[in-house]
Amino acid sequence: MIKRAYNFNAGPSAMPLEVLQEAQAEFLNYANTGMSIIEMSHRSPEYDTLHKETKDLLRELMEIPEDYEILFIQGGGSTQFLMTAANFFNKERAAYINTGVWSKKAMAEAKRYGEAYEAASSADRNHCYIPQEFTFKPETAYVHITSNNTIYGTEYPDFPKFDVPVICDMSSDILSRKVNVADFDLIYAGAQKNLGPAGVVIVIAKKAFLATANEDLPTMLKYSTFTENDSLYNTPPVFCIYMVNKTLHWIKRQGGVEVVAKNNAEKAQVIYDVIDNSNGFFIGHADKEYRSKMNITFNLADKDLEKDFVAKAKAAGFIGVGGHRLVGGCRASTYNAVPMEACQALAEFMKAYQAEHSK
Amino acid sequence: MIKRAYNFNAGPSAMPLEVLQEAQAEFLNYANTGMSIIEMSHRSPEYDTLHKETKDLLRELMEIPEDYEILFIQGGGSTQFLMTAANFFNKERAAYINTGVWSKKAMAEAKRYGEAYEAASSADRNHCYIPQEFTFKPETAYVHITSNNTIYGTEYPDFPKFDVPVICDMSSDILSRKVNVADFDLIYAGAQKNLGPAGVVIVIAKKAFLATANEDLPTMLKYSTFTENDSLYNTPPVFCIYMVNKTLHWIKRQGGVEVVAKNNAEKAQVIYDVIDNSNGFFIGHADKEYRSKMNITFNLADKDLEKDFVAKAKAAGFIGVGGHRLVGGCRASTYNAVPMEACQALAEFMKAYQAEHSK
């Protein structure tokens, strides 16, 4: 039996062991075809079944209303920064809520299309919270928000009601907790955190909103290319979608999103408790009410110890505990597939490390 | 032992059995990390090594000069249709050589940027040949060609010399035969035929040509975003690149591109021989001098028999023998990973089918 790493990577990140085992078992022979899933035509009946089932499962698990499309698009969240703006920036302005690096990148991309402005920002306190006051200017086409901020470890506890269409980057917390899809006009999420391997983005969008899109765009930048061809205008990233399918089945077997959300809250709490009970040895970055259950960001009060902590953690088998290369510090990403056991082990490691270094 | 299908899919398509077996064996534990390759950070030293090695192997196998960049981009060939035009349509006109569906799609995308014109076309005879005469207009930024035409089963036997920069879609024959990379300014190829799973495009481009690119573009449409960040601006499709790496190792073990090319010529000939010796029962689509060694397209003289032939072939374990959905007929794609044994089996099947239906 292989010892599994304690994988706290921020993305690509841990996948459920069962999902990996299933994929491994049938890697040479998908559905008794004598072919690997990656050798099969995307126009084959077998793939077609898988494609449809993946959408159906997602619709079921997230309770996606029938008037929403589900699309699979390549290019990562970064391509969605561009596509959302190119398609929907159809008034003078578009609003962005700046909760950190990714929302800023999304806004930067939108500036090509008009006045992309910050309706709110948490930059004043290094993005340790989610702003609750928003100022929208007239002629705002949409507001773009980032539901969970991987780098800073914050999340929207609840989603505010906005009076303009809402586009949400849900890359790092999709399916980690219950959301009311009807509150959003377009949701996008790269798969590589809670859903599968890097290489596919899931887009969930209201049909009425899609109908407002700019059609004067290159083929591959139009959402309509994907809606009109059921995401099969060109070859989709078959393996990624296949792994998303298996991950959705796994979530369903866990008991669905609510059970997974409960587990996630408990897992994160185990680590936040260590931080909160460390008498200031560990310092959480995010304000408590905005703490992410996916990305736990913290520092050591003694900055000089941080590198040592990360190195010792790695040596002890805890992978991905260094903070994002742009901000440093420490981070443990506890996505859906990270087991409680790994969180408990990290909590124990942190306590032992503190004990050793507080002598 | 699983019986492997005789896989003649046009893409995604057969992969080398050894490559699949290697990937399967280490799917839960890449390089002794206790993680699957799809669970690893794209910023990890392990992935970095893999990323670099993949480029080095490609450079070695294709003898890519040092003044060429190697990039990994998502979005398929269709996104390259857009990116090549958006980046390099910097004069009044751009020339396209129309050898079928894919080159037409590339040209259609370019029309947004100026006068994209056909410098030559094989449409007059349903794309059964490669035109040898080209007429370039003044102020032509580049010429775009498709080296192998998957749907029609034609290929450039040799590449003409052009006096404008050359962009080549090599999706369906990259690494199937020796090409002189220095004859091209930019080569792109979706992985899903000769290189790996769907989800990554390999771009090989001359640095001096890249330097002429339009920089006033969205981040994800600029080649410079990929060159300046070694294709790691955002998360790359790690699993696809990993499989490309293994496939390149496999090509090297075969003896390199020249050995693979010789095998490909022999494999294709086995099937072309059946067509040519069928007394007109099977009719090859392409003129002999332009026949593709990757996609063998043919019809049955008795059109009414075609559906039956494809169905019987499928029942006998030959997958993907139906022609492209846009043109019909029959097609056998004999990419690098399709073994001679499969080609011989198909040849025997075709002969037996003819014998049975010529009574």
mmCIF file of N, CA and C in Angstrom, chain A residues 59 64-71 84 87-88 161-162 164-168 180-188 202-213 215 223-224 227:
data_model
loop_
_atom_site.group_PDB
_atom_site.id
_atom_site.type_symbol
_atom_site.label_atom_id
_atom_site.label_comp_id
_atom_site.label_asym_id
_atom_site.label_seq_id
_atom_site.Cartn_x
_atom_site.Cartn_y
_atom_site.Cartn_z
ATOM 1 N N ARG A 59 -25.904 19.257 -12.528
ATOM 2 C CA ARG A 59 -27.206 19.924 -12.361
ATOM 3 C C ARG A 59 -27.892 19.435 -11.088
ATOM 4 N N ILE A 64 -29.043 23.066 -10.244
ATOM 5 C CA ILE A 64 -28.986 24.099 -11.283
ATOM 6 C C ILE A 64 -30.329 24.142 -12.006
ATOM 7 N N PRO A 65 -30.963 25.308 -12.023
ATOM 8 C CA PRO A 65 -32.272 25.392 -12.683
ATOM 9 C C PRO A 65 -32.170 25.057 -14.175
ATOM 10 N N GLU A 66 -33.289 24.646 -14.745
ATOM 11 C CA GLU A 66 -33.314 24.224 -16.144
ATOM 12 C C GLU A 66 -32.997 25.367 -17.107
ATOM 13 N N ASP A 67 -33.195 26.596 -16.670
ATOM 14 C CA ASP A 67 -32.903 27.707 -17.588
ATOM 15 C C ASP A 67 -31.441 28.151 -17.514
ATOM 16 N N TYR A 68 -30.576 27.255 -17.029
ATOM 17 C CA TYR A 68 -29.133 27.498 -17.029
ATOM 18 C C TYR A 68 -28.447 26.474 -17.926
ATOM 19 N N GLU A 69 -27.474 26.939 -18.697
ATOM 20 C CA GLU A 69 -26.633 26.052 -19.505
ATOM 21 C C GLU A 69 -25.424 25.611 -18.685
ATOM 22 N N ILE A 70 -24.895 24.446 -19.014
ATOM 23 C CA ILE A 70 -23.645 23.968 -18.421
ATOM 24 C C ILE A 70 -22.660 23.745 -19.561
ATOM 25 N N LEU A 71 -21.506 24.393 -19.477
ATOM 26 C CA LEU A 71 -20.531 24.343 -20.571
ATOM 27 C C LEU A 71 -19.165 23.888 -20.063
ATOM 28 N N THR A 84 -15.750 36.520 -20.252
ATOM 29 C CA THR A 84 -16.882 37.169 -19.589
ATOM 30 C C THR A 84 -16.961 38.635 -20.002
ATOM 31 N N ASN A 87 -17.870 39.093 -23.819
ATOM 32 C CA ASN A 87 -19.258 38.762 -24.135
ATOM 33 C C ASN A 87 -20.278 39.690 -23.484
ATOM 34 N N PHE A 88 -19.977 40.159 -22.279
ATOM 35 C CA PHE A 88 -21.044 40.813 -21.500
ATOM 36 C C PHE A 88 -20.799 42.273 -21.147
ATOM 37 N N LYS A 161 -27.073 40.494 -2.378
ATOM 38 C CA LYS A 161 -27.955 40.676 -3.531
ATOM 39 C C LYS A 161 -27.445 41.891 -4.303
ATOM 40 N N PHE A 162 -27.310 41.732 -5.577
ATOM 41 C CA PHE A 162 -26.885 42.854 -6.410
ATOM 42 C C PHE A 162 -28.023 43.211 -7.355
ATOM 43 N N VAL A 164 -27.460 44.281 -10.417
ATOM 44 C CA VAL A 164 -26.955 44.124 -11.790
ATOM 45 C C VAL A 164 -26.621 42.638 -11.963
ATOM 46 N N PRO A 165 -26.471 42.163 -13.201
ATOM 47 C CA PRO A 165 -26.120 40.749 -13.387
ATOM 48 C C PRO A 165 -24.818 40.396 -12.667
ATOM 49 N N VAL A 166 -24.762 39.180 -12.139
ATOM 50 C CA VAL A 166 -23.628 38.754 -11.319
ATOM 51 C C VAL A 166 -22.843 37.649 -12.021
ATOM 52 N N ILE A 167 -21.559 37.904 -12.212
ATOM 53 C CA ILE A 167 -20.631 36.896 -12.740
ATOM 54 C C ILE A 167 -19.719 36.498 -11.594
ATOM 55 N N CYS A 168 -19.609 35.209 -11.353
ATOM 56 C CA CYS A 168 -18.843 34.761 -10.184
ATOM 57 C C CYS A 168 -17.777 33.746 -10.568
ATOM 58 N N ASN A 180 -26.933 29.121 -4.068
ATOM 59 C CA ASN A 180 -28.174 29.231 -4.829
ATOM 60 C C ASN A 180 -27.831 29.735 -6.231
ATOM 61 N N VAL A 181 -27.769 28.810 -7.170
ATOM 62 C CA VAL A 181 -27.310 29.143 -8.524
ATOM 63 C C VAL A 181 -28.129 30.290 -9.115
ATOM 64 N N ALA A 182 -29.410 30.326 -8.758
ATOM 65 C CA ALA A 182 -30.288 31.363 -9.315
ATOM 66 C C ALA A 182 -29.856 32.777 -8.920
ATOM 67 N N ASP A 183 -28.986 32.900 -7.906
ATOM 68 C CA ASP A 183 -28.479 34.223 -7.522
ATOM 69 C C ASP A 183 -27.405 34.745 -8.477
ATOM 70 N N PHE A 184 -26.969 33.882 -9.391
ATOM 71 C CA PHE A 184 -25.876 34.263 -10.292
ATOM 72 C C PHE A 184 -26.343 34.194 -11.743
ATOM 73 N N ASP A 185 -25.746 35.034 -12.563
ATOM 74 C CA ASP A 185 -26.051 34.968 -13.998
ATOM 75 C C ASP A 185 -25.053 34.080 -14.726
ATOM 76 N N LEU A 186 -23.831 34.088 -14.244
ATOM 77 C CA LEU A 186 -22.814 33.200 -14.817
ATOM 78 C C LEU A 186 -21.817 32.838 -13.727
ATOM 79 N N ILE A 187 -21.581 31.546 -13.603
ATOM 80 C CA ILE A 187 -20.580 31.021 -12.671
ATOM 81 C C ILE A 187 -19.529 30.320 -13.516
ATOM 82 N N TYR A 188 -18.262 30.556 -13.209
ATOM 83 C CA TYR A 188 -17.236 29.727 -13.862
ATOM 84 C C TYR A 188 -16.275 29.198 -12.814
ATOM 85 N N ILE A 202 -15.657 24.750 -15.878
ATOM 86 C CA ILE A 202 -17.098 24.548 -15.919
ATOM 87 C C ILE A 202 -17.751 25.925 -15.930
ATOM 88 N N VAL A 203 -18.646 26.143 -16.855
ATOM 89 C CA VAL A 203 -19.399 27.390 -16.891
ATOM 90 C C VAL A 203 -20.878 27.055 -16.721
ATOM 91 N N ILE A 204 -21.513 27.761 -15.808
ATOM 92 C CA ILE A 204 -22.944 27.578 -15.544
ATOM 93 C C ILE A 204 -23.575 28.948 -15.774
ATOM 94 N N ALA A 205 -24.432 29.052 -16.772
ATOM 95 C CA ALA A 205 -24.907 30.397 -17.119
ATOM 96 C C ALA A 205 -26.384 30.387 -17.469
ATOM 97 N N LYS A 206 -27.027 31.439 -17.035
ATOM 98 C CA LYS A 206 -28.459 31.619 -17.278
ATOM 99 C C LYS A 206 -28.689 31.885 -18.763
ATOM 100 N N LYS A 207 -29.651 31.171 -19.333
ATOM 101 C CA LYS A 207 -29.886 31.312 -20.774
ATOM 102 C C LYS A 207 -30.234 32.749 -21.146
ATOM 103 N N ALA A 208 -31.055 33.382 -20.326
ATOM 104 C CA ALA A 208 -31.464 34.757 -20.637
ATOM 105 C C ALA A 208 -30.264 35.702 -20.613
ATOM 106 N N PHE A 209 -29.296 35.422 -19.743
ATOM 107 C CA PHE A 209 -28.083 36.248 -19.706
ATOM 108 C C PHE A 209 -27.217 35.964 -20.928
ATOM 109 N N LEU A 210 -27.061 34.690 -21.265
ATOM 110 C CA LEU A 210 -26.281 34.318 -22.452
ATOM 111 C C LEU A 210 -26.835 35.004 -23.699
ATOM 112 N N ALA A 211 -28.148 35.185 -23.716
ATOM 113 C CA ALA A 211 -28.785 35.807 -24.889
ATOM 114 C C ALA A 211 -28.386 37.266 -25.062
ATOM 115 N N THR A 212 -27.819 37.869 -24.018
ATOM 116 C CA THR A 212 -27.392 39.275 -24.120
ATOM 117 C C THR A 212 -25.951 39.410 -24.602
ATOM 118 N N ALA A 213 -25.295 38.282 -24.863
ATOM 119 C CA ALA A 213 -23.859 38.318 -25.171
ATOM 120 C C ALA A 213 -23.578 38.979 -26.515
ATOM 121 N N GLU A 215 -22.115 39.008 -29.969
ATOM 122 C CA GLU A 215 -21.862 37.905 -30.905
ATOM 123 C C GLU A 215 -20.755 38.234 -31.903
ATOM 124 N N TYR A 223 -19.539 32.464 -26.106
ATOM 125 C CA TYR A 223 -20.227 31.397 -25.363
ATOM 126 C C TYR A 223 -21.211 30.668 -26.270
ATOM 127 N N SER A 224 -21.761 31.374 -27.256
ATOM 128 C CA SER A 224 -22.749 30.721 -28.123
ATOM 129 C C SER A 224 -22.146 29.567 -28.911
ATOM 130 N N THR A 227 -22.642 26.840 -26.415
ATOM 131 C CA THR A 227 -24.043 26.458 -26.170
ATOM 132 C C THR A 227 -24.634 25.773 -27.399
#
